[in-house]
PDB file of C-alpha atoms and ligand atoms in Angstrom:
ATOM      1  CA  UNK A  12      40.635   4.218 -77.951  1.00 78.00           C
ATOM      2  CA  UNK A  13      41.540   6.872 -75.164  1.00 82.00           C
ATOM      3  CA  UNK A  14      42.967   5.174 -72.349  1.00 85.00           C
ATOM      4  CA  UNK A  15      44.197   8.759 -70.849  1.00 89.00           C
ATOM      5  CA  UNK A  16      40.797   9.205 -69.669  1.00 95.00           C
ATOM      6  CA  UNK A  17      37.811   7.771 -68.678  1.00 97.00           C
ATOM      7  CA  UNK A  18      34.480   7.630 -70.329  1.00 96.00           C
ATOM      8  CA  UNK A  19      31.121   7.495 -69.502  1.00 97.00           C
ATOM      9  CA  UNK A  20      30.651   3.970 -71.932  1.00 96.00           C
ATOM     10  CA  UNK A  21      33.372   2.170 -70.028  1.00 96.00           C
ATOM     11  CA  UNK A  22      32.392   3.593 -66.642  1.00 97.00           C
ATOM     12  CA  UNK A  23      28.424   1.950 -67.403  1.00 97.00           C
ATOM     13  CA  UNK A  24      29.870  -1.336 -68.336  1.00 96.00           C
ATOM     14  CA  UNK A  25      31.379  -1.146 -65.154  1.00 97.00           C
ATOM     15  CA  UNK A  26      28.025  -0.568 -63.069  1.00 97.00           C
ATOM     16  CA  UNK A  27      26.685  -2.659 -64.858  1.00 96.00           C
ATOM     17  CA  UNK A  28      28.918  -5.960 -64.152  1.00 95.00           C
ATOM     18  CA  UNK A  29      30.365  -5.920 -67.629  1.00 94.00           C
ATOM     19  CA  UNK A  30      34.405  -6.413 -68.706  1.00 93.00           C
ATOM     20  CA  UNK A  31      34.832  -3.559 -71.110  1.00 93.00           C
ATOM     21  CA  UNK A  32      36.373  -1.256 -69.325  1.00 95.00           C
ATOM     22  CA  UNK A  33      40.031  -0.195 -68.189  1.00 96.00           C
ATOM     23  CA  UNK A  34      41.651   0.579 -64.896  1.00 96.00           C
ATOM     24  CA  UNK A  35      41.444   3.726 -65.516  1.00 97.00           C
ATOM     25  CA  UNK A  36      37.562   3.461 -65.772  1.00 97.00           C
ATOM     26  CA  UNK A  37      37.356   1.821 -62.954  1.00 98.00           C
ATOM     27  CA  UNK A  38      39.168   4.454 -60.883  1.00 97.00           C
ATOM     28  CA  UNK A  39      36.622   6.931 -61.669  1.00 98.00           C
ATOM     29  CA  UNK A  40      33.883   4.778 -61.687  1.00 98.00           C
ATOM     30  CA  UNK A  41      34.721   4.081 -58.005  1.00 98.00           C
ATOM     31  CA  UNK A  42      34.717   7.918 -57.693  1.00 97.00           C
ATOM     32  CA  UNK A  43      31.316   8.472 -58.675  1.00 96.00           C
ATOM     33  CA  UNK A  44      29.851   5.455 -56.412  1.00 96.00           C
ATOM     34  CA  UNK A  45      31.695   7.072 -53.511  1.00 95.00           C
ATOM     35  CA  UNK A  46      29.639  10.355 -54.330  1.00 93.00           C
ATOM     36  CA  UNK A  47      26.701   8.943 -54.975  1.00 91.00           C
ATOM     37  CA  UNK A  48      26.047   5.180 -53.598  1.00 89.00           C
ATOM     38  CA  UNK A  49      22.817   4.948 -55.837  1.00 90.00           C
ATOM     39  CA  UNK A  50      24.903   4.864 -58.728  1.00 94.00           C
ATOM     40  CA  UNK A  51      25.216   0.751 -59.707  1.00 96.00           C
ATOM     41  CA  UNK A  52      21.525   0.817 -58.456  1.00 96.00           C
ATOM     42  CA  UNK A  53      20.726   3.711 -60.727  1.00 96.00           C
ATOM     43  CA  UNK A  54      22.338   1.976 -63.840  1.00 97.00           C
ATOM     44  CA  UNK A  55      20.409  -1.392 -63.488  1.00 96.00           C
ATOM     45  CA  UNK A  56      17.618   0.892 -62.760  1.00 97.00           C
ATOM     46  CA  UNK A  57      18.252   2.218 -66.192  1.00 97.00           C
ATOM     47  CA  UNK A  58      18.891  -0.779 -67.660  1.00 96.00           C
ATOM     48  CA  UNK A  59      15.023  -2.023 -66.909  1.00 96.00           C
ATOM     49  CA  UNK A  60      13.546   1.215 -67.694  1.00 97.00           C
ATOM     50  CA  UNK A  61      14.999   0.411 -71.639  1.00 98.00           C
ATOM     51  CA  UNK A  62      13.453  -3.225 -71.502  1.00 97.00           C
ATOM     52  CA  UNK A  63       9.984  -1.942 -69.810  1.00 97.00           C
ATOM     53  CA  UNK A  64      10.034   0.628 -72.439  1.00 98.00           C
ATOM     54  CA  UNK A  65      10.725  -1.393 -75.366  1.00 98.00           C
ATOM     55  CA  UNK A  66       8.584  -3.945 -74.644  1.00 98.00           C
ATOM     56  CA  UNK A  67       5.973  -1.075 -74.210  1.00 98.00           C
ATOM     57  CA  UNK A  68       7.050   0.309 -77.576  1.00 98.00           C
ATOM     58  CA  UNK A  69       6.639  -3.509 -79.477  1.00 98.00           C
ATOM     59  CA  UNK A  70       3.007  -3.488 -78.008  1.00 98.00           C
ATOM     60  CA  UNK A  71       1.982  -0.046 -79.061  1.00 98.00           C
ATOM     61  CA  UNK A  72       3.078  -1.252 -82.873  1.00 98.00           C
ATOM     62  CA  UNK A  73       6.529  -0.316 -83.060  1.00 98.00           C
ATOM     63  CA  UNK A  74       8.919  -2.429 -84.931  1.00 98.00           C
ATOM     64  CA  UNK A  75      11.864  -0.022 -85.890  1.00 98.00           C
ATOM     65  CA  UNK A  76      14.259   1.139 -83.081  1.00 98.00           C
ATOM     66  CA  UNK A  77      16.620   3.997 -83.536  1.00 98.00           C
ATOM     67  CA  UNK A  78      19.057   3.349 -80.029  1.00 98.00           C
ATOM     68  CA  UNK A  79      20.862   6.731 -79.758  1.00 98.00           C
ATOM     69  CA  UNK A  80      23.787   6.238 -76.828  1.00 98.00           C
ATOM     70  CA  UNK A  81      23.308   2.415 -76.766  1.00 98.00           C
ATOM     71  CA  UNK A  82      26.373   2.149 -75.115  1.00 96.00           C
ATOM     72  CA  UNK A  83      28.707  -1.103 -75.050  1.00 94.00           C
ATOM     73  CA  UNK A  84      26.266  -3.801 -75.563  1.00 90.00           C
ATOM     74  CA  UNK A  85      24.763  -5.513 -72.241  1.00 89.00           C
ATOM     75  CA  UNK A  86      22.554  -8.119 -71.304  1.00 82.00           C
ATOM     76  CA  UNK A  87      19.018  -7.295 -72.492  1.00 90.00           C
ATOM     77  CA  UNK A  88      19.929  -5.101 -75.485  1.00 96.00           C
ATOM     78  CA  UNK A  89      17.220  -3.145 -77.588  1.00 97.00           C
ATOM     79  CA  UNK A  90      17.148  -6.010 -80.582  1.00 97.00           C
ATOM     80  CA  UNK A  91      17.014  -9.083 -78.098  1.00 96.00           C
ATOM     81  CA  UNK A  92      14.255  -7.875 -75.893  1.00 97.00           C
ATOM     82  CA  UNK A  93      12.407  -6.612 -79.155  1.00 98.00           C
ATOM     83  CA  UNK A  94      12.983  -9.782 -80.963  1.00 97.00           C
ATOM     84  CA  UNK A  95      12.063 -11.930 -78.920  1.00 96.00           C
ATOM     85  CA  UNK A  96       8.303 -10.712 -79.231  1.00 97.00           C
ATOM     86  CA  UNK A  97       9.122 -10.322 -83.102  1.00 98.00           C
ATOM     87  CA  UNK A  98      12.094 -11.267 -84.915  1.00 97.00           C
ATOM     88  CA  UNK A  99      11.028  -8.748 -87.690  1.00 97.00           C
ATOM     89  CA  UNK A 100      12.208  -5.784 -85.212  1.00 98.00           C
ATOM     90  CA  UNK A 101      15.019  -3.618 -86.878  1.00 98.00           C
ATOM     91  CA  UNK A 102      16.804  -2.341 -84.565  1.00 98.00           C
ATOM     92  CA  UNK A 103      19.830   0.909 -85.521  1.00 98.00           C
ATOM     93  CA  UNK A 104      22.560   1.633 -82.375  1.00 98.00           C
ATOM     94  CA  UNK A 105      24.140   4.141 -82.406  1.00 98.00           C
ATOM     95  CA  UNK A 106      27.064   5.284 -79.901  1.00 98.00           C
ATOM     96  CA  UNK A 107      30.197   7.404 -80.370  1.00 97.00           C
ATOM     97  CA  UNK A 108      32.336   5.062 -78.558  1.00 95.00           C
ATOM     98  CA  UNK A 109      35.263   3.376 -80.070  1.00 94.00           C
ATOM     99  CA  UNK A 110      34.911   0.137 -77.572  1.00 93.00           C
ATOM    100  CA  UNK A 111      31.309   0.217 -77.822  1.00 95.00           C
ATOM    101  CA  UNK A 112      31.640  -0.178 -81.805  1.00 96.00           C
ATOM    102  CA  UNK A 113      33.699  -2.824 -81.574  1.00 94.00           C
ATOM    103  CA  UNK A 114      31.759  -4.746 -79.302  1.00 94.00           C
ATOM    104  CA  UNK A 115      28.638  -3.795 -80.567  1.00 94.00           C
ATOM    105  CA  UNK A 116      29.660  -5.092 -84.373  1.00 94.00           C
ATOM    106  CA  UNK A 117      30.634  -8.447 -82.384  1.00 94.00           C
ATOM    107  CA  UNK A 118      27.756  -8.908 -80.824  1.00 92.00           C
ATOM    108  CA  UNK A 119      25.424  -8.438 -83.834  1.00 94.00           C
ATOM    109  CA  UNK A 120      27.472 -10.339 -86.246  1.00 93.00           C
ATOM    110  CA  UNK A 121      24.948 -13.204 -86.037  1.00 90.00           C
ATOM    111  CA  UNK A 122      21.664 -10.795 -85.275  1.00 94.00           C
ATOM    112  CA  UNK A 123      19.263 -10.066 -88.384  1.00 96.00           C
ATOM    113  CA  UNK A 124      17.783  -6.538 -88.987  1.00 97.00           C
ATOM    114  CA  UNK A 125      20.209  -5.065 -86.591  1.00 97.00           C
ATOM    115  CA  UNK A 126      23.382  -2.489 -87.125  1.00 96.00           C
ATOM    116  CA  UNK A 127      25.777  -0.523 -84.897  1.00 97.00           C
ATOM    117  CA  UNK A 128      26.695   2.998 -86.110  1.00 96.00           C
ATOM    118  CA  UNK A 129      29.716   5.092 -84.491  1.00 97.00           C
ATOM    119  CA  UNK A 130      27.936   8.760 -84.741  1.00 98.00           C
ATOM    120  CA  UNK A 131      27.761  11.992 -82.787  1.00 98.00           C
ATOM    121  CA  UNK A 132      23.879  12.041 -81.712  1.00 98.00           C
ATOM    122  CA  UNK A 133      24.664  15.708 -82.294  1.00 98.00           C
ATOM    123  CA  UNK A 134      25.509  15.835 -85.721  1.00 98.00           C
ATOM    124  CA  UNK A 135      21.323  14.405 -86.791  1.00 98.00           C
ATOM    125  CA  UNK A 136      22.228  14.150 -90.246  1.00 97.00           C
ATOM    126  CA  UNK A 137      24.932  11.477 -89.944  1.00 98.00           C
ATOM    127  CA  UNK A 138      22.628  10.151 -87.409  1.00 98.00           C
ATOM    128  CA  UNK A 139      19.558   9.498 -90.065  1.00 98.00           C
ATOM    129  CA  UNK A 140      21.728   8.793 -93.285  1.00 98.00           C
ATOM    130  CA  UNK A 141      23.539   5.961 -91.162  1.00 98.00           C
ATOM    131  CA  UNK A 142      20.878   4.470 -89.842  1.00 98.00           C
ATOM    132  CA  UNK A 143      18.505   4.605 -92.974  1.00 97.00           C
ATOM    133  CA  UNK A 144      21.100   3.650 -94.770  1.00 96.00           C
ATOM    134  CA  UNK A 145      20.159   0.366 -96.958  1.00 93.00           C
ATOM    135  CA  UNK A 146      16.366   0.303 -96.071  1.00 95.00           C
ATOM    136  CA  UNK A 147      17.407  -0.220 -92.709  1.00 97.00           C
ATOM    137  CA  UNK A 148      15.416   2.224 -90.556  1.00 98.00           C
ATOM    138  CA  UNK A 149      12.364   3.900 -92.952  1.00 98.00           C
ATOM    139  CA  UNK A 150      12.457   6.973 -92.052  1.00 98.00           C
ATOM    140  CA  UNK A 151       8.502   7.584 -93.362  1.00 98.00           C
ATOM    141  CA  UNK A 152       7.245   5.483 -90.945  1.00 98.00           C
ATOM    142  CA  UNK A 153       6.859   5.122 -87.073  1.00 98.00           C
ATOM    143  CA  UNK A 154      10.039   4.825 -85.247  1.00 98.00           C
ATOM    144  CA  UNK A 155      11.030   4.363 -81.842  1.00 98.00           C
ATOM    145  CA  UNK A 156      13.821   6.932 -81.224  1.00 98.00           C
ATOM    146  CA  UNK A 157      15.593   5.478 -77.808  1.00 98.00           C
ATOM    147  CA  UNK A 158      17.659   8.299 -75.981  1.00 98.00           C
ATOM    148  CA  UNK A 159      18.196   6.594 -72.717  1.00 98.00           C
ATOM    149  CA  UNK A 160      20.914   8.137 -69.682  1.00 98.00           C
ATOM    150  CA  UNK A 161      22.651  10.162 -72.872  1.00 98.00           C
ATOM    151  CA  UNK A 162      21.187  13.386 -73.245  1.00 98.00           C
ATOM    152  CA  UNK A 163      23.094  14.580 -69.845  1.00 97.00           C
ATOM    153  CA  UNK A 164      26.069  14.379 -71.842  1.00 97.00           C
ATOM    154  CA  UNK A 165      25.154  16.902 -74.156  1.00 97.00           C
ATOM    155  CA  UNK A 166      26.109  19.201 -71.346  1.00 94.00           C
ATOM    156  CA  UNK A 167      25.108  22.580 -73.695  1.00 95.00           C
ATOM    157  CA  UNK A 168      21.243  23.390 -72.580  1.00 95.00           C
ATOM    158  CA  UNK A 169      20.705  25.598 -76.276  1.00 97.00           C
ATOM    159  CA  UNK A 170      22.744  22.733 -78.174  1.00 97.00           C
ATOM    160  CA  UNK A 171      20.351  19.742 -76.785  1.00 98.00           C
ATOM    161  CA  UNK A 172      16.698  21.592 -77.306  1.00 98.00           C
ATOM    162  CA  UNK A 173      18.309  22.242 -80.504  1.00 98.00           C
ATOM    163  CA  UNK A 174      18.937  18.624 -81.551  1.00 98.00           C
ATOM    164  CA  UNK A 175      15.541  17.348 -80.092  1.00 98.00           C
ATOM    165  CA  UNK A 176      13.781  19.455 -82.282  1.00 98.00           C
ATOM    166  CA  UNK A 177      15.548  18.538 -85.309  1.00 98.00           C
ATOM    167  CA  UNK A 178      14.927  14.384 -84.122  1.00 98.00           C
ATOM    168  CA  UNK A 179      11.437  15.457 -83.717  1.00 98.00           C
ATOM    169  CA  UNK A 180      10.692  17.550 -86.576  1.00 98.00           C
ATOM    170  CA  UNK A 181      12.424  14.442 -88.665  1.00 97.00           C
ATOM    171  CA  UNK A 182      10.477  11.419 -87.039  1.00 98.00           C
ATOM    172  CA  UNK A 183       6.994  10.196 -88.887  1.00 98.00           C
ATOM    173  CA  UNK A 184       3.992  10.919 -87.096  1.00 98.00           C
ATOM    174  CA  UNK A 185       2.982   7.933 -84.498  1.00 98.00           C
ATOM    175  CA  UNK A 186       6.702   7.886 -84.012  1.00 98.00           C
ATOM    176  CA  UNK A 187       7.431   7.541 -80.068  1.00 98.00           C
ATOM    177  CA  UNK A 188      10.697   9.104 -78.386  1.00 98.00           C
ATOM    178  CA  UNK A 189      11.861   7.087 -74.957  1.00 98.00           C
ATOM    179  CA  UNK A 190      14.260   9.270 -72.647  1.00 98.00           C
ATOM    180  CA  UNK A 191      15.786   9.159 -69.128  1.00 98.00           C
ATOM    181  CA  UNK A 192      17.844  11.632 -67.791  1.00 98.00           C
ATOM    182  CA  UNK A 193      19.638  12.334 -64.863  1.00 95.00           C
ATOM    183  CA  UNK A 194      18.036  15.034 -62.531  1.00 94.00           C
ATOM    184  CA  UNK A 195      18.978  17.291 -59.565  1.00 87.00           C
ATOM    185  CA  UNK A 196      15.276  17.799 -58.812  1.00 90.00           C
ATOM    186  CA  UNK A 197      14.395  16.580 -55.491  1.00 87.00           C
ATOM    187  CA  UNK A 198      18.003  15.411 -55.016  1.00 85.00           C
ATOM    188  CA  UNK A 199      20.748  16.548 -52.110  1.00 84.00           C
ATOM    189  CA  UNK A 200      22.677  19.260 -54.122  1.00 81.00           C
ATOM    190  CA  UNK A 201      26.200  17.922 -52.292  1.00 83.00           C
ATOM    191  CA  UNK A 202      26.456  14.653 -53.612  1.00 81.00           C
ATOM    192  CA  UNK A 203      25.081  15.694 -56.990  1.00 84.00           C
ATOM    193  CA  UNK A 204      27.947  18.241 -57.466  1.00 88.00           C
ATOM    194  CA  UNK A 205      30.577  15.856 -56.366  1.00 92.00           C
ATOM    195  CA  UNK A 206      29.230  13.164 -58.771  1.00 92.00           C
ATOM    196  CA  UNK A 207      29.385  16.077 -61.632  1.00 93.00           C
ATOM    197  CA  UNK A 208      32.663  16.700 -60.675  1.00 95.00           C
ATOM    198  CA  UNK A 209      33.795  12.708 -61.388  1.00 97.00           C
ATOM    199  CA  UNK A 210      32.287  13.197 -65.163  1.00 97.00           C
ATOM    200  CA  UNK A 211      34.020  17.164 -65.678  1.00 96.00           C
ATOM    201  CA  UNK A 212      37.139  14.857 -65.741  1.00 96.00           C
ATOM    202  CA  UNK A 213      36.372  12.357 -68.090  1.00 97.00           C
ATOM    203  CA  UNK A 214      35.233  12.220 -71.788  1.00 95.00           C
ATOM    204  CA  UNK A 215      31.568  12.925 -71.058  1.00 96.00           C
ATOM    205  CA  UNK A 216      31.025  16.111 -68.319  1.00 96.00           C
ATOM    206  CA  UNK A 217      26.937  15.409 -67.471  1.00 95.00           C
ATOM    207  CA  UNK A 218      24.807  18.567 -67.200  1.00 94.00           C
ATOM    208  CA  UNK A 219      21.965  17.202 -64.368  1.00 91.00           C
ATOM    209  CA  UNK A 220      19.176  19.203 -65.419  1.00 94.00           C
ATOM    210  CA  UNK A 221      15.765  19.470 -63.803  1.00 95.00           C
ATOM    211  CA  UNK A 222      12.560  18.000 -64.247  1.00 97.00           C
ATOM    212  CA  UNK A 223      10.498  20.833 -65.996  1.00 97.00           C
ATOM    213  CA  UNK A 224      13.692  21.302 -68.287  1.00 97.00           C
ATOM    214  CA  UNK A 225      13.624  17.298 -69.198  1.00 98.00           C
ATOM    215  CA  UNK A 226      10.242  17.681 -69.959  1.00 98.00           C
ATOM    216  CA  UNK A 227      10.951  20.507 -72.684  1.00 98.00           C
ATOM    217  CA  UNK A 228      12.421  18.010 -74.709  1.00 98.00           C
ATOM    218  CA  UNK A 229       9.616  16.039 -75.614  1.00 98.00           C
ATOM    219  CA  UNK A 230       8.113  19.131 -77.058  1.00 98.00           C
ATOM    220  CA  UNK A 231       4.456  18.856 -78.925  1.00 97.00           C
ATOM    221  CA  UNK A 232       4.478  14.970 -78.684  1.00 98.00           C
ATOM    222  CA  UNK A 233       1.854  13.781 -76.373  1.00 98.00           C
ATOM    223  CA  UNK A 234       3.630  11.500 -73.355  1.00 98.00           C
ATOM    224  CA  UNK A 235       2.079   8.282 -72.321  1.00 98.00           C
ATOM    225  CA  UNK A 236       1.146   7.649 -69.329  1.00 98.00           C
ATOM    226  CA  UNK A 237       2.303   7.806 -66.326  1.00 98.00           C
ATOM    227  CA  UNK A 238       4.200  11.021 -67.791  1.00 98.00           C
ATOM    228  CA  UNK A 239       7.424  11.643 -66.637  1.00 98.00           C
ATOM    229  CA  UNK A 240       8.397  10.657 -63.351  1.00 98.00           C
ATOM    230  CA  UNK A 241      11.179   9.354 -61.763  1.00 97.00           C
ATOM    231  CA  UNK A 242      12.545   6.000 -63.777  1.00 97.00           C
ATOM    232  CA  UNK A 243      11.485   3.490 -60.815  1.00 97.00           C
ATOM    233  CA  UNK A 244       7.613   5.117 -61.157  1.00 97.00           C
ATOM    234  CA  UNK A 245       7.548   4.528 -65.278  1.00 98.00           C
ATOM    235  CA  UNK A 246       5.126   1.377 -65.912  1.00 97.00           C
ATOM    236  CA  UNK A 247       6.602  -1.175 -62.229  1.00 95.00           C
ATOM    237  CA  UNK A 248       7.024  -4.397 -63.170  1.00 91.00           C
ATOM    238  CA  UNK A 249       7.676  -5.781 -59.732  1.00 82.00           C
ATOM    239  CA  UNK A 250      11.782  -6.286 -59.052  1.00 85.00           C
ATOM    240  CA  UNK A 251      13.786  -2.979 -58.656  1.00 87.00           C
ATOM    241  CA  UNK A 252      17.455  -2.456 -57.819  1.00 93.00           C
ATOM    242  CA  UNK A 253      16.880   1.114 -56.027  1.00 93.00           C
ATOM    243  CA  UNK A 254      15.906   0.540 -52.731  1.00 89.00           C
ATOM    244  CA  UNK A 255      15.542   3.685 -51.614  1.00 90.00           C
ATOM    245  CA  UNK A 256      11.970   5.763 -51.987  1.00 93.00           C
ATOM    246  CA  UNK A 257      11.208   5.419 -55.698  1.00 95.00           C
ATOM    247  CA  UNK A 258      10.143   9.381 -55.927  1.00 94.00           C
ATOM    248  CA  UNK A 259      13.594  10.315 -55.210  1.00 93.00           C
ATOM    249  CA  UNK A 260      14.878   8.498 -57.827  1.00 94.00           C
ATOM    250  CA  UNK A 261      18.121  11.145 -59.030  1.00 93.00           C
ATOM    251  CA  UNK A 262      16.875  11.124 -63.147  1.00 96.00           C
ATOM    252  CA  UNK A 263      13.278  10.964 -64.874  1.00 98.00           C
ATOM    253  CA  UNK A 264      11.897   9.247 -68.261  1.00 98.00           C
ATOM    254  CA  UNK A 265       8.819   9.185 -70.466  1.00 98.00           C
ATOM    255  CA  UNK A 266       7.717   7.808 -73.428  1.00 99.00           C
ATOM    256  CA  UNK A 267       6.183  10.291 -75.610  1.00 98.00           C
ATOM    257  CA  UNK A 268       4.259   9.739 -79.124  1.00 98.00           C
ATOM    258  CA  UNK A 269       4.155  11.768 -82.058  1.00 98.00           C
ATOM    259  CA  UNK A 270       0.822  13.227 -82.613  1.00 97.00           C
ATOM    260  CA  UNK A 271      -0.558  12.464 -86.708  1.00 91.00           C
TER     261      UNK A 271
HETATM  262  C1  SAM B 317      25.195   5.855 -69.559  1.00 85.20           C
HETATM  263  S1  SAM B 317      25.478   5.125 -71.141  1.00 85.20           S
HETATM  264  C2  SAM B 317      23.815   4.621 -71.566  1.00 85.20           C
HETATM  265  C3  SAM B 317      23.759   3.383 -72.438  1.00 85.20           C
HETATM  266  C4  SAM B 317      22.347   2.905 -72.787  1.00 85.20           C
HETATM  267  N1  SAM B 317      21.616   3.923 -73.513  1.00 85.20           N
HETATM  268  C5  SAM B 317      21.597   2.527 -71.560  1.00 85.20           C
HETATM  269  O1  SAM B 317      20.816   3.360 -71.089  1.00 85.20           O
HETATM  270  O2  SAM B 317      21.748   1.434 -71.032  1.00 85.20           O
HETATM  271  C6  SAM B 317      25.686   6.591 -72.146  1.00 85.20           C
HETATM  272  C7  SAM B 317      26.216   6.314 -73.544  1.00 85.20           C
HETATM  273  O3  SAM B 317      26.066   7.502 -74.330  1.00 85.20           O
HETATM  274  C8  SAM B 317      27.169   7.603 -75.185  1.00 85.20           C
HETATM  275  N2  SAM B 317      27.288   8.996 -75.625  1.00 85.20           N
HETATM  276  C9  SAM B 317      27.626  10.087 -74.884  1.00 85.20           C
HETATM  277  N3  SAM B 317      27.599  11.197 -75.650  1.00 85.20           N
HETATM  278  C10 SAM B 317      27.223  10.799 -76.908  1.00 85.20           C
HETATM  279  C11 SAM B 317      27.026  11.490 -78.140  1.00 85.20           C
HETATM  280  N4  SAM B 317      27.201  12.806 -78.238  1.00 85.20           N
HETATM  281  N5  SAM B 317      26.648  10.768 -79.225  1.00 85.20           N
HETATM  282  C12 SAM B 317      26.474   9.418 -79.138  1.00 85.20           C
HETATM  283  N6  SAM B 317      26.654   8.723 -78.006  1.00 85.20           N
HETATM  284  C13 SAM B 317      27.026   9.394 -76.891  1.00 85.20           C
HETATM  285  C14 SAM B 317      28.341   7.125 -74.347  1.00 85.20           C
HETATM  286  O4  SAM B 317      29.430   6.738 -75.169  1.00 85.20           O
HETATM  287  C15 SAM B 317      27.702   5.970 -73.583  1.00 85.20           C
HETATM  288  O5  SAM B 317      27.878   4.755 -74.267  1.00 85.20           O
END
């Protein structure tokens, strides 16, 4: 574990209420909600995006989960909310975070169907070998591939279309992929750039990419509705941290499906 610098893991946990995180974390952390006050909002935000969209994912059939950037584990993760509507739901999570292993092989010591993988999202064939490994995740058949606030840290525009098409080429057809990603569309530049400038010193530099280039990555799969928009607009169900106006939301998401 680094604890010369920060990283993007430890700085979520600490958005997000949790206790795995350093002082050094914190520090920055503190940095980036000084540049941009949205961000706890924008992490719980996240957070219920991921439920709304598993939950979505269970009803449209889907019963393995591929959680790419899962992060340290946090209330509502991926196998409890899909469990919960059926207990068969396998469930791979995959971060490249020392802490987040460690507290993600705690957590699902006592959790069926379920395994934590320290990979590279970049490196796709460590990716599906882990997470097939055993009969785990099958590979031939529909799979939800979750890819939630962790493609801005694949800060290399060529590097990340380059991935997604590999992950998409690879995934069975009805096979759904589930992304948000921080934006700089509609967003004051200022506070954007000083918020970038928090993450260029710590582990994970973001690359805040616009809204037509997020929706590149979904290439030829067909996305459901409402499309993407900004993660507040993606299928309300009633609460929401962000109290500001939901279009100017700073990141987008869809859920997109795999056409046979
Ligand atoms: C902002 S957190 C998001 C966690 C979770 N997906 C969520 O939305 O609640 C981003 C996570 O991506 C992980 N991450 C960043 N780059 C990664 C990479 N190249 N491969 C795997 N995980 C990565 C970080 O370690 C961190 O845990």
């Amino acid at each position: 574990v680094n604890l010369e610098q920060p990283c993007a893991a430890r700085m979520y946990d600490y958005y997000l209420g949790g206790a795995h995180n350093f002082a050094i974390d914190r520090e920055a952390a503190e940095r980036a909600i000084a540049a941009m006050p949205a961000t706890i909002a924008g992490a719980r935000t996240n957070r219920t995006f991921l439920r709304r969209a598993v939950r979505f994912l269970i009803g449209a059939g889907i019963r393995q989960f591929v959680d790419l950037g899962s992060g340290i584990p946090t209330a509502g993760n991926v196998h409890e909310v899909a469990q919960e509507i059926d207990p068969s739901a396998r469930v791979a999570y995959v971060d490249i975070d020392t802490i987040a292993l460690m507290h993600g092989e705690t957590v699902l010591a006592e959790a069926p169907h379920t395994r934590f993988v320290q990979a590279d999202l970049r490196d796709v064939d460590a990716v599906l070998h882990a997470v097939a490994a055993g009969g785990l995740i099958d590979l031939s058949k529909p799979v939800a591939l979750l890819m939630v606030a962790v493609l801005h840290f694949v800060p290399d525009s060529g590097e990340v279309h380059a991935i997604m098409a590999r992950y998409r080429d690879t995934l069975a057809p009805g096979s759904y992929l589930a992304v948000s990603h921080m934006s700089l569309t509609g967003q004051p530049i200022e506070f954007l750039e000083k918020f970038r400038a928090v993450y260029d010193k710590t582990a994970n530099p973001v690359a805040l990419r616009s809204r037509d280039e997020i929706a590149t990555l979904f290439g030829d799969f067909e996305l459901v509705e409402p499309g993407l928009v900004t993660l507040p607009l993606w299928r309300p169900a009633g609460f929401t941290y962000f109290a500001g106006d939901p279009s100017r939301f700073p990141g987008y998401a869809a859920v997109a499906r795999k056409p046979a």
